[in-house]
PDB file of C-alpha atoms in Angstrom:
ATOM      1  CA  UNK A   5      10.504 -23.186  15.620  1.00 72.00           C
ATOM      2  CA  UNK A   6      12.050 -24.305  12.743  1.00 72.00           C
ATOM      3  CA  UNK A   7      15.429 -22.474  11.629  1.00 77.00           C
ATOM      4  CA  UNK A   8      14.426 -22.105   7.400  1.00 82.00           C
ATOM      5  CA  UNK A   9      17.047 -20.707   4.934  1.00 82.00           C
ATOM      6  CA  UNK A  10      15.683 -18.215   2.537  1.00 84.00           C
ATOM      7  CA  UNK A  11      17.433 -16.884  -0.498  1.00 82.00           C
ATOM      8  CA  UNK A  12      14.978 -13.762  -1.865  1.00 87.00           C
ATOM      9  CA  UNK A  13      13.221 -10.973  -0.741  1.00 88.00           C
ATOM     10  CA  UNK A  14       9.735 -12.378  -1.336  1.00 90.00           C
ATOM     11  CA  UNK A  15      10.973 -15.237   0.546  1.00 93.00           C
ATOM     12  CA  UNK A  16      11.529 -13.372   3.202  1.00 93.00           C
ATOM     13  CA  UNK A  17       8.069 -11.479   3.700  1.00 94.00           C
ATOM     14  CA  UNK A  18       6.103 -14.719   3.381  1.00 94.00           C
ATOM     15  CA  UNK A  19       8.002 -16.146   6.102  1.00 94.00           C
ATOM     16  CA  UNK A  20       7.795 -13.297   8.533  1.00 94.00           C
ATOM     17  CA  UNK A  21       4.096 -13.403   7.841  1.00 95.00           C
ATOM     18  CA  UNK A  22       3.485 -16.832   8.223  1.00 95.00           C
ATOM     19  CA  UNK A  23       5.711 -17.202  11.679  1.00 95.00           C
ATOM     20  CA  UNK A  24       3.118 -14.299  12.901  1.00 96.00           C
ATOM     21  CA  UNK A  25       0.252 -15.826  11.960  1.00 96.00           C
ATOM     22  CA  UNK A  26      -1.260 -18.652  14.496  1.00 96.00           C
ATOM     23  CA  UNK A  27      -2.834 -20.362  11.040  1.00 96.00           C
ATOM     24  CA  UNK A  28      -3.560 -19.220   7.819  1.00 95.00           C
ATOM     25  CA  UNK A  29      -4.677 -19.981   4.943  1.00 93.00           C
ATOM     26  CA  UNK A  30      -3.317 -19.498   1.456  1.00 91.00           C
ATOM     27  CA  UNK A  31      -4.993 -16.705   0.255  1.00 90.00           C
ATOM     28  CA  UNK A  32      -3.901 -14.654   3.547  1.00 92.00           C
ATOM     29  CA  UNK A  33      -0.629 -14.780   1.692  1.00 92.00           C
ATOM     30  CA  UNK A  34      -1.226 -13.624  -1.243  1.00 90.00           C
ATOM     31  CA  UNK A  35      -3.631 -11.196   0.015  1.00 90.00           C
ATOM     32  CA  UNK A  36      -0.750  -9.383   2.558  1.00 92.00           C
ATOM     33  CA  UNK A  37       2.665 -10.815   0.484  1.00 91.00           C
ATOM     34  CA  UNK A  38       4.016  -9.430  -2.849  1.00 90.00           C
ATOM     35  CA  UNK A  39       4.812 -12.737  -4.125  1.00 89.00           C
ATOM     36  CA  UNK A  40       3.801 -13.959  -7.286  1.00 88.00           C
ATOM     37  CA  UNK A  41       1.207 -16.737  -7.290  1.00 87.00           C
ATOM     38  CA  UNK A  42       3.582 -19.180  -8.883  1.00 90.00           C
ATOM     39  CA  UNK A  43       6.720 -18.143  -6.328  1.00 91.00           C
ATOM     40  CA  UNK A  44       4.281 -18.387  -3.539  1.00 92.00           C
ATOM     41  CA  UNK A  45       2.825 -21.625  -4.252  1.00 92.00           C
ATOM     42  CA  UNK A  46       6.572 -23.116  -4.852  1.00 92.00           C
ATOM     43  CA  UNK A  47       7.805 -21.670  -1.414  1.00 94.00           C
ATOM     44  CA  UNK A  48       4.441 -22.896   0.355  1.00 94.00           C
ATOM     45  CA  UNK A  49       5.266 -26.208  -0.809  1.00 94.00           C
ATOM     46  CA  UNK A  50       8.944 -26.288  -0.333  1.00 94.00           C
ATOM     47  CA  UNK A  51       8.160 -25.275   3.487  1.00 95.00           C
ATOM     48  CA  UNK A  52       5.292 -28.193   3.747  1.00 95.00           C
ATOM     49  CA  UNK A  53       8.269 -30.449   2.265  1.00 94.00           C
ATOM     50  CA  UNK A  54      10.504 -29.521   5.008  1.00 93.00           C
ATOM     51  CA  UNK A  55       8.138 -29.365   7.713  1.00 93.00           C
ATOM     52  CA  UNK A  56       8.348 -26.141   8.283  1.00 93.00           C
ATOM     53  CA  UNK A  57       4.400 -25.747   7.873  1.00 96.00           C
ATOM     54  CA  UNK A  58       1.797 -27.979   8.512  1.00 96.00           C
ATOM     55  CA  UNK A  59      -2.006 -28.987   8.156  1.00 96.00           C
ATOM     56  CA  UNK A  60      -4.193 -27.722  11.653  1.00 95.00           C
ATOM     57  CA  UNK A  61      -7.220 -28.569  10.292  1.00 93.00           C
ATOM     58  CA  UNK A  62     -10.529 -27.543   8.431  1.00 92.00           C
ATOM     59  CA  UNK A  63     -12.463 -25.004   9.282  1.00 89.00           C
ATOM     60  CA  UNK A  64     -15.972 -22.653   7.154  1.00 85.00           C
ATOM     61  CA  UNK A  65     -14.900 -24.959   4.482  1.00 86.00           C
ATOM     62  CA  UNK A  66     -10.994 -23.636   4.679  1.00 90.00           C
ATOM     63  CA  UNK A  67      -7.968 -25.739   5.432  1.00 93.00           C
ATOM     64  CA  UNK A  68      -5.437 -23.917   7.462  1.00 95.00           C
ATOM     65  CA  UNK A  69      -1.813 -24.385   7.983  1.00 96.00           C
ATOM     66  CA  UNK A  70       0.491 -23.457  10.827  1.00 96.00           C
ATOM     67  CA  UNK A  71       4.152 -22.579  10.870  1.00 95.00           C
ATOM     68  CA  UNK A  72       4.100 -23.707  14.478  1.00 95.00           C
ATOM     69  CA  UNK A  73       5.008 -27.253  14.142  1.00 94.00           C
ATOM     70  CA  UNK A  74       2.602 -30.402  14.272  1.00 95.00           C
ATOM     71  CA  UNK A  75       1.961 -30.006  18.231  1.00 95.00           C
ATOM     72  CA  UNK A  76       0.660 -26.887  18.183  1.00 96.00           C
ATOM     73  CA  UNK A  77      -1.207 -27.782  14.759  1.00 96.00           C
ATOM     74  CA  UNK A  78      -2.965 -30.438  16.663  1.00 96.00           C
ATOM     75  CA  UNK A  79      -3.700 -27.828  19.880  1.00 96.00           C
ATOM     76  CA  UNK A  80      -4.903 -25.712  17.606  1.00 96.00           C
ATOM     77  CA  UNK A  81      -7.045 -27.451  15.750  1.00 95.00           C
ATOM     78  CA  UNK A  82      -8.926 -28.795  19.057  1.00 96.00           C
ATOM     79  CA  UNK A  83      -9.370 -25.761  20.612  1.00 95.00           C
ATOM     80  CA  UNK A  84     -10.941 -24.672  16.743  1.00 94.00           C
ATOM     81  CA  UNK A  85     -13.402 -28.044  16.810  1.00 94.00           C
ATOM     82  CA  UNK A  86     -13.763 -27.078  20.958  1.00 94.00           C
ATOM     83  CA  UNK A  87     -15.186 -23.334  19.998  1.00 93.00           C
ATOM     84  CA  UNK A  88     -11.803 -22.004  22.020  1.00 91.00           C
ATOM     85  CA  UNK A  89     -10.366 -20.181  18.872  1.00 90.00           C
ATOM     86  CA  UNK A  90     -11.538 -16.925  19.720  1.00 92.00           C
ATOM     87  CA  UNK A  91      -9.684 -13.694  18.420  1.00 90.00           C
ATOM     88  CA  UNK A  92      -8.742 -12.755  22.248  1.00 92.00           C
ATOM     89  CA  UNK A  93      -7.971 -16.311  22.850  1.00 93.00           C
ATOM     90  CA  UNK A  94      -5.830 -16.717  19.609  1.00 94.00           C
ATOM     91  CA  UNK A  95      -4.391 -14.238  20.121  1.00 94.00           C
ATOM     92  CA  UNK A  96      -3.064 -14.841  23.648  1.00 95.00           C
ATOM     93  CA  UNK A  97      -2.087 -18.235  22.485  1.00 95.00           C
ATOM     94  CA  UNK A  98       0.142 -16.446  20.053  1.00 95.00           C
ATOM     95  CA  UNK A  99       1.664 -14.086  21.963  1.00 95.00           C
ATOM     96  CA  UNK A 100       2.905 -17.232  24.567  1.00 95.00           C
ATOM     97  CA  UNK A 101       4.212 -18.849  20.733  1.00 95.00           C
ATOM     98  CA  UNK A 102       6.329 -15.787  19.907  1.00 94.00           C
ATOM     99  CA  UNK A 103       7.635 -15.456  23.201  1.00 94.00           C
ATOM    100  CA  UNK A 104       9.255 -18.797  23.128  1.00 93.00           C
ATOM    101  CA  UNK A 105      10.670 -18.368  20.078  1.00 91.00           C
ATOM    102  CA  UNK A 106      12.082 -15.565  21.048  1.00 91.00           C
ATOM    103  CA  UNK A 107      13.720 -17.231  23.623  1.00 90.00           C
ATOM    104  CA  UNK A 108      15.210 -19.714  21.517  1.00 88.00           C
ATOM    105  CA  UNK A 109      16.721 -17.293  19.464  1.00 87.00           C
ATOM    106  CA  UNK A 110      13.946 -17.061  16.510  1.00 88.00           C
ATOM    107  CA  UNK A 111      12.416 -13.246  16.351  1.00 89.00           C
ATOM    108  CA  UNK A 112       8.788 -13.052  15.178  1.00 92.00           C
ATOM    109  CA  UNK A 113       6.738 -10.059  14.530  1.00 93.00           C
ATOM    110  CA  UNK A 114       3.786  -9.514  17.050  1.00 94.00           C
ATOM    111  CA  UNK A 115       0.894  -7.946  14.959  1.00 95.00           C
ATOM    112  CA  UNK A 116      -0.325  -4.347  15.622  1.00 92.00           C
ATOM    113  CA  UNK A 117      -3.476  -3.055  14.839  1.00 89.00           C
ATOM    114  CA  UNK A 118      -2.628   0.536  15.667  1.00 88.00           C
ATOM    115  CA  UNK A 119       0.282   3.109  16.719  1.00 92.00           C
ATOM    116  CA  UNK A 120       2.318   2.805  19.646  1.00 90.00           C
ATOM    117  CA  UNK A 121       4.786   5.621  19.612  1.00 93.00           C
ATOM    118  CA  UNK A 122       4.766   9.060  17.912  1.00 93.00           C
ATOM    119  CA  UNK A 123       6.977   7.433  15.102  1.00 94.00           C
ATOM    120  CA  UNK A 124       4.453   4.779  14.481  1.00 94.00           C
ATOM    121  CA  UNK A 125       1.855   7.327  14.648  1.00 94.00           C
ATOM    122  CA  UNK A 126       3.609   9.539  11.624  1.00 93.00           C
ATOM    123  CA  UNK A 127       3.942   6.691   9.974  1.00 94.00           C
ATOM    124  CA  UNK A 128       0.484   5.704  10.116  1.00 93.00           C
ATOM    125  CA  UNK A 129      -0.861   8.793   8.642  1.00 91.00           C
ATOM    126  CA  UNK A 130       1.941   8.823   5.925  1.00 92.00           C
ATOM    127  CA  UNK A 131       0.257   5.666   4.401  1.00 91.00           C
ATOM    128  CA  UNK A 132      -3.718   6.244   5.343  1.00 89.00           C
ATOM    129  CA  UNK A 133      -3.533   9.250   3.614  1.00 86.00           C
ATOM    130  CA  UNK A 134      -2.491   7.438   0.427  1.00 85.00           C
ATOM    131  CA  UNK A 135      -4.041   5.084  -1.456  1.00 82.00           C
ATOM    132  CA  UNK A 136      -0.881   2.794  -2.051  1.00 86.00           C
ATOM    133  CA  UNK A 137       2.736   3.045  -1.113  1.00 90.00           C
ATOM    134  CA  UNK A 138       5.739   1.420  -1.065  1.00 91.00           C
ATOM    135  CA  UNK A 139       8.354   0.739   0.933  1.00 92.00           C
ATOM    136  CA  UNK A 140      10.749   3.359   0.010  1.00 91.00           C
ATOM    137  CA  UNK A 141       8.266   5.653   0.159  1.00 92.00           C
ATOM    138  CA  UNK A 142       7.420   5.373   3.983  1.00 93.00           C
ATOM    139  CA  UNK A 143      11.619   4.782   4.199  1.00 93.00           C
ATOM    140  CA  UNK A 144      12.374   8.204   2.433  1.00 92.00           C
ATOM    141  CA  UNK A 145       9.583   9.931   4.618  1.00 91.00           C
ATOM    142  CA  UNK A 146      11.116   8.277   7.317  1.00 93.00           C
ATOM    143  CA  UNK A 147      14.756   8.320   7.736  1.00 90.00           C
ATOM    144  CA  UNK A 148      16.248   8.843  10.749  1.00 88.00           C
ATOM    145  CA  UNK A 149      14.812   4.900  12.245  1.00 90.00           C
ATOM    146  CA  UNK A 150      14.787   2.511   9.500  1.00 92.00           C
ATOM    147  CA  UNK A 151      14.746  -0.546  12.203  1.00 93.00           C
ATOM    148  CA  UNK A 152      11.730   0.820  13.934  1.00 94.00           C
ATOM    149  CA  UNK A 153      10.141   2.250  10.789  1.00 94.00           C
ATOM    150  CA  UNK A 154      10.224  -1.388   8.941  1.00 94.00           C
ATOM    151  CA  UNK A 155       9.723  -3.141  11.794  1.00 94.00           C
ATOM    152  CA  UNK A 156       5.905  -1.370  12.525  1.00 95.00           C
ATOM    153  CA  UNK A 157       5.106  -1.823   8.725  1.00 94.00           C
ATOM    154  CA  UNK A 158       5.302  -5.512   9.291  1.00 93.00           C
ATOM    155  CA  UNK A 159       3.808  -5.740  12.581  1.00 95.00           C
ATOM    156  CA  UNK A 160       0.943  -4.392  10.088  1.00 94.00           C
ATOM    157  CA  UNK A 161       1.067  -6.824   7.876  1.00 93.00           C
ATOM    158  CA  UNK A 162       1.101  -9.752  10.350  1.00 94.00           C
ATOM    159  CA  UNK A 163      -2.393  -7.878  12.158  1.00 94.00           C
ATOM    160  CA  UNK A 164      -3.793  -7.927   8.293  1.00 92.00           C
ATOM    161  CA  UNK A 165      -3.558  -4.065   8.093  1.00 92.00           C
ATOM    162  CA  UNK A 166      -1.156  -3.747   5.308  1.00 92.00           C
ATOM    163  CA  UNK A 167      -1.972  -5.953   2.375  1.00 90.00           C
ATOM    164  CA  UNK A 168      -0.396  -6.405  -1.151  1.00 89.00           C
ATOM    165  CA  UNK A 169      -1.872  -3.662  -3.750  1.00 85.00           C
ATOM    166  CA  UNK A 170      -0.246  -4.359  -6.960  1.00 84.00           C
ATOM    167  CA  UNK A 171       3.144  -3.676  -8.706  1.00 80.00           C
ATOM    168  CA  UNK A 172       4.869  -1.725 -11.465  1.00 75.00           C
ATOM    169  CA  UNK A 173       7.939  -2.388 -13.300  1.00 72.00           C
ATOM    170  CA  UNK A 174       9.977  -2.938 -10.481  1.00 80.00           C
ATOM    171  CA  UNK A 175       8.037  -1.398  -7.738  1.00 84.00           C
ATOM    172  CA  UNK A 176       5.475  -2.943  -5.210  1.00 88.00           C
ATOM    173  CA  UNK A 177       2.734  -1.304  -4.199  1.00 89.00           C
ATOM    174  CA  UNK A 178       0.857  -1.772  -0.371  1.00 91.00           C
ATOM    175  CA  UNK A 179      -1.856  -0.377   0.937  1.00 90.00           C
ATOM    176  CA  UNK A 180      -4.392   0.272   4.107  1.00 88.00           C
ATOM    177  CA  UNK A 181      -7.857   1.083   2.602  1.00 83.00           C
ATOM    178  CA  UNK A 182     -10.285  -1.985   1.916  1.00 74.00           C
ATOM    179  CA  UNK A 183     -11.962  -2.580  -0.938  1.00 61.00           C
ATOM    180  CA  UNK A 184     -14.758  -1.011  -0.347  1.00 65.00           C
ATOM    181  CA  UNK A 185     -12.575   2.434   0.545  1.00 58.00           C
ATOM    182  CA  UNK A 186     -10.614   2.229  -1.860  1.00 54.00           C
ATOM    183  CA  UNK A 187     -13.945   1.878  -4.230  1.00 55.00           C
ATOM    184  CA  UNK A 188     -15.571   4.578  -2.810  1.00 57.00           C
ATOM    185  CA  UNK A 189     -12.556   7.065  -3.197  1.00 52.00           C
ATOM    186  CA  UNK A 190     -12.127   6.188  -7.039  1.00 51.00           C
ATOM    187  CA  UNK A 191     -15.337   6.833  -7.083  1.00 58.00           C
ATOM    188  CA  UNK A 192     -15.320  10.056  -5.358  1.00 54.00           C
ATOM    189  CA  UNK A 193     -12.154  11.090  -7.652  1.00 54.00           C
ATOM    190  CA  UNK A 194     -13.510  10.094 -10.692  1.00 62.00           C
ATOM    191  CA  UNK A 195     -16.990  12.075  -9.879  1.00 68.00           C
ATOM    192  CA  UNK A 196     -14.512  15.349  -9.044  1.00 80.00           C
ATOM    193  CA  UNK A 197     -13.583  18.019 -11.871  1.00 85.00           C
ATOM    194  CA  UNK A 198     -10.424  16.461 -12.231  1.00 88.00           C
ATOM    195  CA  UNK A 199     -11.891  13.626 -12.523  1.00 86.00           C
ATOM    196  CA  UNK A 200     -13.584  14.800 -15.419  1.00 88.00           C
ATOM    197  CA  UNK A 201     -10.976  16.319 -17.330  1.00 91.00           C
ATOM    198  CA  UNK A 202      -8.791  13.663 -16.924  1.00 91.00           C
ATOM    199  CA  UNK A 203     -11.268  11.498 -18.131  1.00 88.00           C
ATOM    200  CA  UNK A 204     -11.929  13.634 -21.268  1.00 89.00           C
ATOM    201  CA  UNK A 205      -8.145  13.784 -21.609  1.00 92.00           C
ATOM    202  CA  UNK A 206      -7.793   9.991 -21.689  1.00 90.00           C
ATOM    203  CA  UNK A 207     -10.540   9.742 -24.484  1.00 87.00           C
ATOM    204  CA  UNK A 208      -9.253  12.463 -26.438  1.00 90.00           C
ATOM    205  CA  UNK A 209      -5.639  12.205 -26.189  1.00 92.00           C
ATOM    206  CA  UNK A 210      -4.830  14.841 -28.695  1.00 94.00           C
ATOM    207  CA  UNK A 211      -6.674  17.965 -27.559  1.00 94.00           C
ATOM    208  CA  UNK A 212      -6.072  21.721 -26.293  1.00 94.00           C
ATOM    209  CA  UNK A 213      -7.642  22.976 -23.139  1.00 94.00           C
ATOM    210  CA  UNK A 214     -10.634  25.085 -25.083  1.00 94.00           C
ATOM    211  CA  UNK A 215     -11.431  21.901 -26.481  1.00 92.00           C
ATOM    212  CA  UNK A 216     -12.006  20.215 -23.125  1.00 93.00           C
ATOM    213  CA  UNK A 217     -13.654  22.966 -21.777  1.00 93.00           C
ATOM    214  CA  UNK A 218     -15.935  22.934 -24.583  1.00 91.00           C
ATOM    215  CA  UNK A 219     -16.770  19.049 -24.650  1.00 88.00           C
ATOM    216  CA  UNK A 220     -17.381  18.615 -20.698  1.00 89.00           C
ATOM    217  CA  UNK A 221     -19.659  22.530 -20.635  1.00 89.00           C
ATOM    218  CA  UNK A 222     -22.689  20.226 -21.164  1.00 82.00           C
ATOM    219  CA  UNK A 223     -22.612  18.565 -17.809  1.00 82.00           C
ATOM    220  CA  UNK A 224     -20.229  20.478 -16.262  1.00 86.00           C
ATOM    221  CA  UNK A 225     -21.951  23.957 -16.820  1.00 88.00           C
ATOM    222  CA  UNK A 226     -19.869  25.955 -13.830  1.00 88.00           C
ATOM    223  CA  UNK A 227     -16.727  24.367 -15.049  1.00 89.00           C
ATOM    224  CA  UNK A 228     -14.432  27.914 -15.845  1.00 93.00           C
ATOM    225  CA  UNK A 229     -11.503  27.305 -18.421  1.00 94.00           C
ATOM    226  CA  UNK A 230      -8.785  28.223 -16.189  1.00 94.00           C
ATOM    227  CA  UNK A 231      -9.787  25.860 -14.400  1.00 92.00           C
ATOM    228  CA  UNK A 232      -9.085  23.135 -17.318  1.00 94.00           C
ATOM    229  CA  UNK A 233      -5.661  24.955 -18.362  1.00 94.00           C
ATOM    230  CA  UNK A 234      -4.365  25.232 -14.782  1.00 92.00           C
ATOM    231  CA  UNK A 235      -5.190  21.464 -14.939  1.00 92.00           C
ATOM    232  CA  UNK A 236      -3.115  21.013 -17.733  1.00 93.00           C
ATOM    233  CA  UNK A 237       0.064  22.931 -16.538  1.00 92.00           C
ATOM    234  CA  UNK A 238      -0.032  20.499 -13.579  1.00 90.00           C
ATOM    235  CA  UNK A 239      -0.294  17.185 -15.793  1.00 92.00           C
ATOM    236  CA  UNK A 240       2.664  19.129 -17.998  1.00 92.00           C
ATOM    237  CA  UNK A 241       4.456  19.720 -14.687  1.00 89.00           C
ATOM    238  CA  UNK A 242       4.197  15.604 -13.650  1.00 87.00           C
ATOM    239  CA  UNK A 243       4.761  14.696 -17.531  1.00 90.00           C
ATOM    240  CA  UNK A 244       1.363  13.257 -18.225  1.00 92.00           C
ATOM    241  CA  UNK A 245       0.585  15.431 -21.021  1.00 94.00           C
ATOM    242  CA  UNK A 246       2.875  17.175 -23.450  1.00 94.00           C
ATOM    243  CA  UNK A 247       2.824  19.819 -26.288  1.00 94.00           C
ATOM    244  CA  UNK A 248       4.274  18.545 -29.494  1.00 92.00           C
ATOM    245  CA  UNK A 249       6.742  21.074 -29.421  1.00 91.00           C
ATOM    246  CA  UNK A 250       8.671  22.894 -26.436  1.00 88.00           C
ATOM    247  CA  UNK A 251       6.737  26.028 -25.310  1.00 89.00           C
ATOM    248  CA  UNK A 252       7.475  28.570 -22.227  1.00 87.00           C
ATOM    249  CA  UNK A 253       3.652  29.482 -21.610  1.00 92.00           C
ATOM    250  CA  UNK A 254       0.514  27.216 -21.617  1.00 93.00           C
ATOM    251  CA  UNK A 255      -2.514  28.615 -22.901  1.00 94.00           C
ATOM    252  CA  UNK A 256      -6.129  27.587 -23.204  1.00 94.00           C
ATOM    253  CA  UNK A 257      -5.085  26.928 -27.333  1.00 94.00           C
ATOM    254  CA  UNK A 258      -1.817  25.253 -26.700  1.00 95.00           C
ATOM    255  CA  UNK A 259      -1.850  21.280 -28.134  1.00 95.00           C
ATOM    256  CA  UNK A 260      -1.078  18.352 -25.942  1.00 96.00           C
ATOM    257  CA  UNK A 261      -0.676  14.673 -26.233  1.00 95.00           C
ATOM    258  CA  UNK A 262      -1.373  12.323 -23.625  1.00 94.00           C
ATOM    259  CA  UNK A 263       1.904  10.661 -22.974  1.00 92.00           C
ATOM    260  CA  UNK A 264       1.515   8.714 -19.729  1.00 90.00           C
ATOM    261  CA  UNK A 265      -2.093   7.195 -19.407  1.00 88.00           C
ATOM    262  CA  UNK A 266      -1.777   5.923 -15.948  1.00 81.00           C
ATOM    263  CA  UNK A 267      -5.546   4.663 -15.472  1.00 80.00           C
ATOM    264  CA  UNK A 268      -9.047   5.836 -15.086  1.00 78.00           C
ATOM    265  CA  UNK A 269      -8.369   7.872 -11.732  1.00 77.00           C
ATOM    266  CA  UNK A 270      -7.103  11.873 -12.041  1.00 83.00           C
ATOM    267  CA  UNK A 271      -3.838  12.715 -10.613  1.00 84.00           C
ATOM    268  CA  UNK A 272      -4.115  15.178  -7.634  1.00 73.00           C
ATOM    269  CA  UNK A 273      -2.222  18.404  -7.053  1.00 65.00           C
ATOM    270  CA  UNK A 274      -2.130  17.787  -3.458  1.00 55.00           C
ATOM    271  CA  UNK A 275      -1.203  21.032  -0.282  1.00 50.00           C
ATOM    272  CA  UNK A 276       0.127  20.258   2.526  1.00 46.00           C
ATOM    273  CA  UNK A 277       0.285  22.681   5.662  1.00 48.00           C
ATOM    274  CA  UNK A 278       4.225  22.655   6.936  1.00 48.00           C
ATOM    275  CA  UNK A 279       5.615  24.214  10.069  1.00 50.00           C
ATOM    276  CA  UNK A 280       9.156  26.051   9.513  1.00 49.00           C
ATOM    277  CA  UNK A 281      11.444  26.600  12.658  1.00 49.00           C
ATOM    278  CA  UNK A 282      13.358  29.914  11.432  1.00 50.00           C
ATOM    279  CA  UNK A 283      15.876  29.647  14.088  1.00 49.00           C
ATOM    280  CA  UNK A 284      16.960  26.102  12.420  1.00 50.00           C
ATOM    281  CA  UNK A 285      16.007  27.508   8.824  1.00 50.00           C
ATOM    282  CA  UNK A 286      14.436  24.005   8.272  1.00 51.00           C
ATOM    283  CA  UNK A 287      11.116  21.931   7.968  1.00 48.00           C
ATOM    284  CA  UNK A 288      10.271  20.909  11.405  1.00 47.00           C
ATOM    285  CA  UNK A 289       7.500  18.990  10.653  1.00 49.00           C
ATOM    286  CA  UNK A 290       5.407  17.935   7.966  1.00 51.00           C
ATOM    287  CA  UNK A 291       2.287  15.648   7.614  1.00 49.00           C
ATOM    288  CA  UNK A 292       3.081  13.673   4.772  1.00 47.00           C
ATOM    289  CA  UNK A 293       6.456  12.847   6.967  1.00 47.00           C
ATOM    290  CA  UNK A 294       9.030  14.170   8.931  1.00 45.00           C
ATOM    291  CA  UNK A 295      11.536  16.244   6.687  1.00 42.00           C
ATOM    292  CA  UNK A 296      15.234  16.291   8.563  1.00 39.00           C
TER     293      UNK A 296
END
């Protein structure tokens, strides 16, 4: 395999995916890489220019590359047109590919599907049970192996697990869930009684919690007004909303502006079960992580 200089981050994570991919297709990059379009395209090409990736055929319409080299593009491409591409098949194929480039010095990530250790398990149900994460996130959850740690989050991304979710400011955002999961949880958020206030929050944006209470009563009949104002001390808390003017206790007639309108779904005040070891005075263990 091809030794290919890289000089950024994004750089990086396209070529780790590619080299653990048998073929792929554009779109799988942009789908599992944080690269912007532009960047992505002008690296694609840059690594077509080189040889580094090559054409290994047409297939449903889609023309696939390789990052294998033009042998294996053409070996690959017959046992496509042969019916011999099959997902056990590739994938043995594959395996043989990264085993010789690992013996010529060239390390490439073998894709995972699921857990193999009790670290990779953590780790998998720190990011299932969100609905995007980044990097640092699962690092800072995740200390005490950052070699192990990293290295599991890409085997996810080369198996197509982990794909790209979005970014902001300077942060970028991965994620687990599908489409269609991640549809049906907005979904089930929005429909929730958070939901609902923060929904009437985002349309009002100056309010007081009687005033909510008041406006969603109608369809929310069982809705109780502590339950809107303990709402509110928990958007205070996380600096969503704020009163016009410092205040030590929030009441049902205290004002608020919205200040951070983060999008349509409700932030959660989320409880998580912990186990304490006394003896060590310390968090032994924690779902959303381990906590040294």
């Amino acid at each position: 395999m091809m030794q290919v200089p890289v000089k950024k981050g994004h750089e990086r994570e396209i070529l780790e995916f590619i080299r653990s991919q048998l073929r792929f297709v554009e779109i799988d990059v942009s789908a599992h890489c944080s690269a912007k379009p532009e960047a992505m395209s002008r690296f694609l090409e840059k690594l077509r220019e080189m040889g580094a990736v090559v054409p290994c055929g047409v297939s449903g319409g889609l023309r696939y590359l390789t990052a294998w080299g033009p042998r294996e593009a053409t070996k690959i491409d017959a046992m496509d047109k042969a019916g011999e591409l099959s997902d056990a098949k590739a994938r043995a194929y594959l395996l043989e590919l990264i085993e010789g480039a690992e013996a010529e010095g060239v390390a490439v990530d073998v894709p995972t599907t699921k857990p193999r250790t009790d670290h990779e398990r953590k780790i998998w149900q720190f990011i299932s049970a969100h609905r995007h994460f980044t990097n640092g996130d699962v690092m800072a959850a995740f200390p005490e192996n950052p070699l192990a740690t990293m290295g599991f989050l890409r085997a996810l991304r080369a198996a197509k697990v982990v794909k790209f979710w979005g970014r902001e400011k300077t942060s970028t955002f991965y994620t687990v869930h599908s489409p269609k999961e991640q549809r049906a949880a907005a979904k089930d958020l929005r429909s929730s009684t958070e939901g609902a206030i923060w929904s009437a929050i985002r349309i009002k944006r100056r309010f007081r919690p009687l005033e909510l209470h008041q406006a969603l009563l109608p369809t929310l009949p069982d809705l109780s007004l502590n339950e809107v104002t303990r709402y509110c001390r928990t958007l205070t808390k996380a600096g969503y909303i704020k009163p016009p003017k410092p205040t030590k206790k929030i009441t049902r007639e205290t004002p608020f502006n919205l200040v951070n309108n983060t999008g349509p779904l409700p932030p959660q005040s989320q409880r998580v079960t912990v186990i304490v070891d006394p003896n060590e005075d310390r968090i032994s263990y924690s779902p959303l992580g381990q906590v040294q």
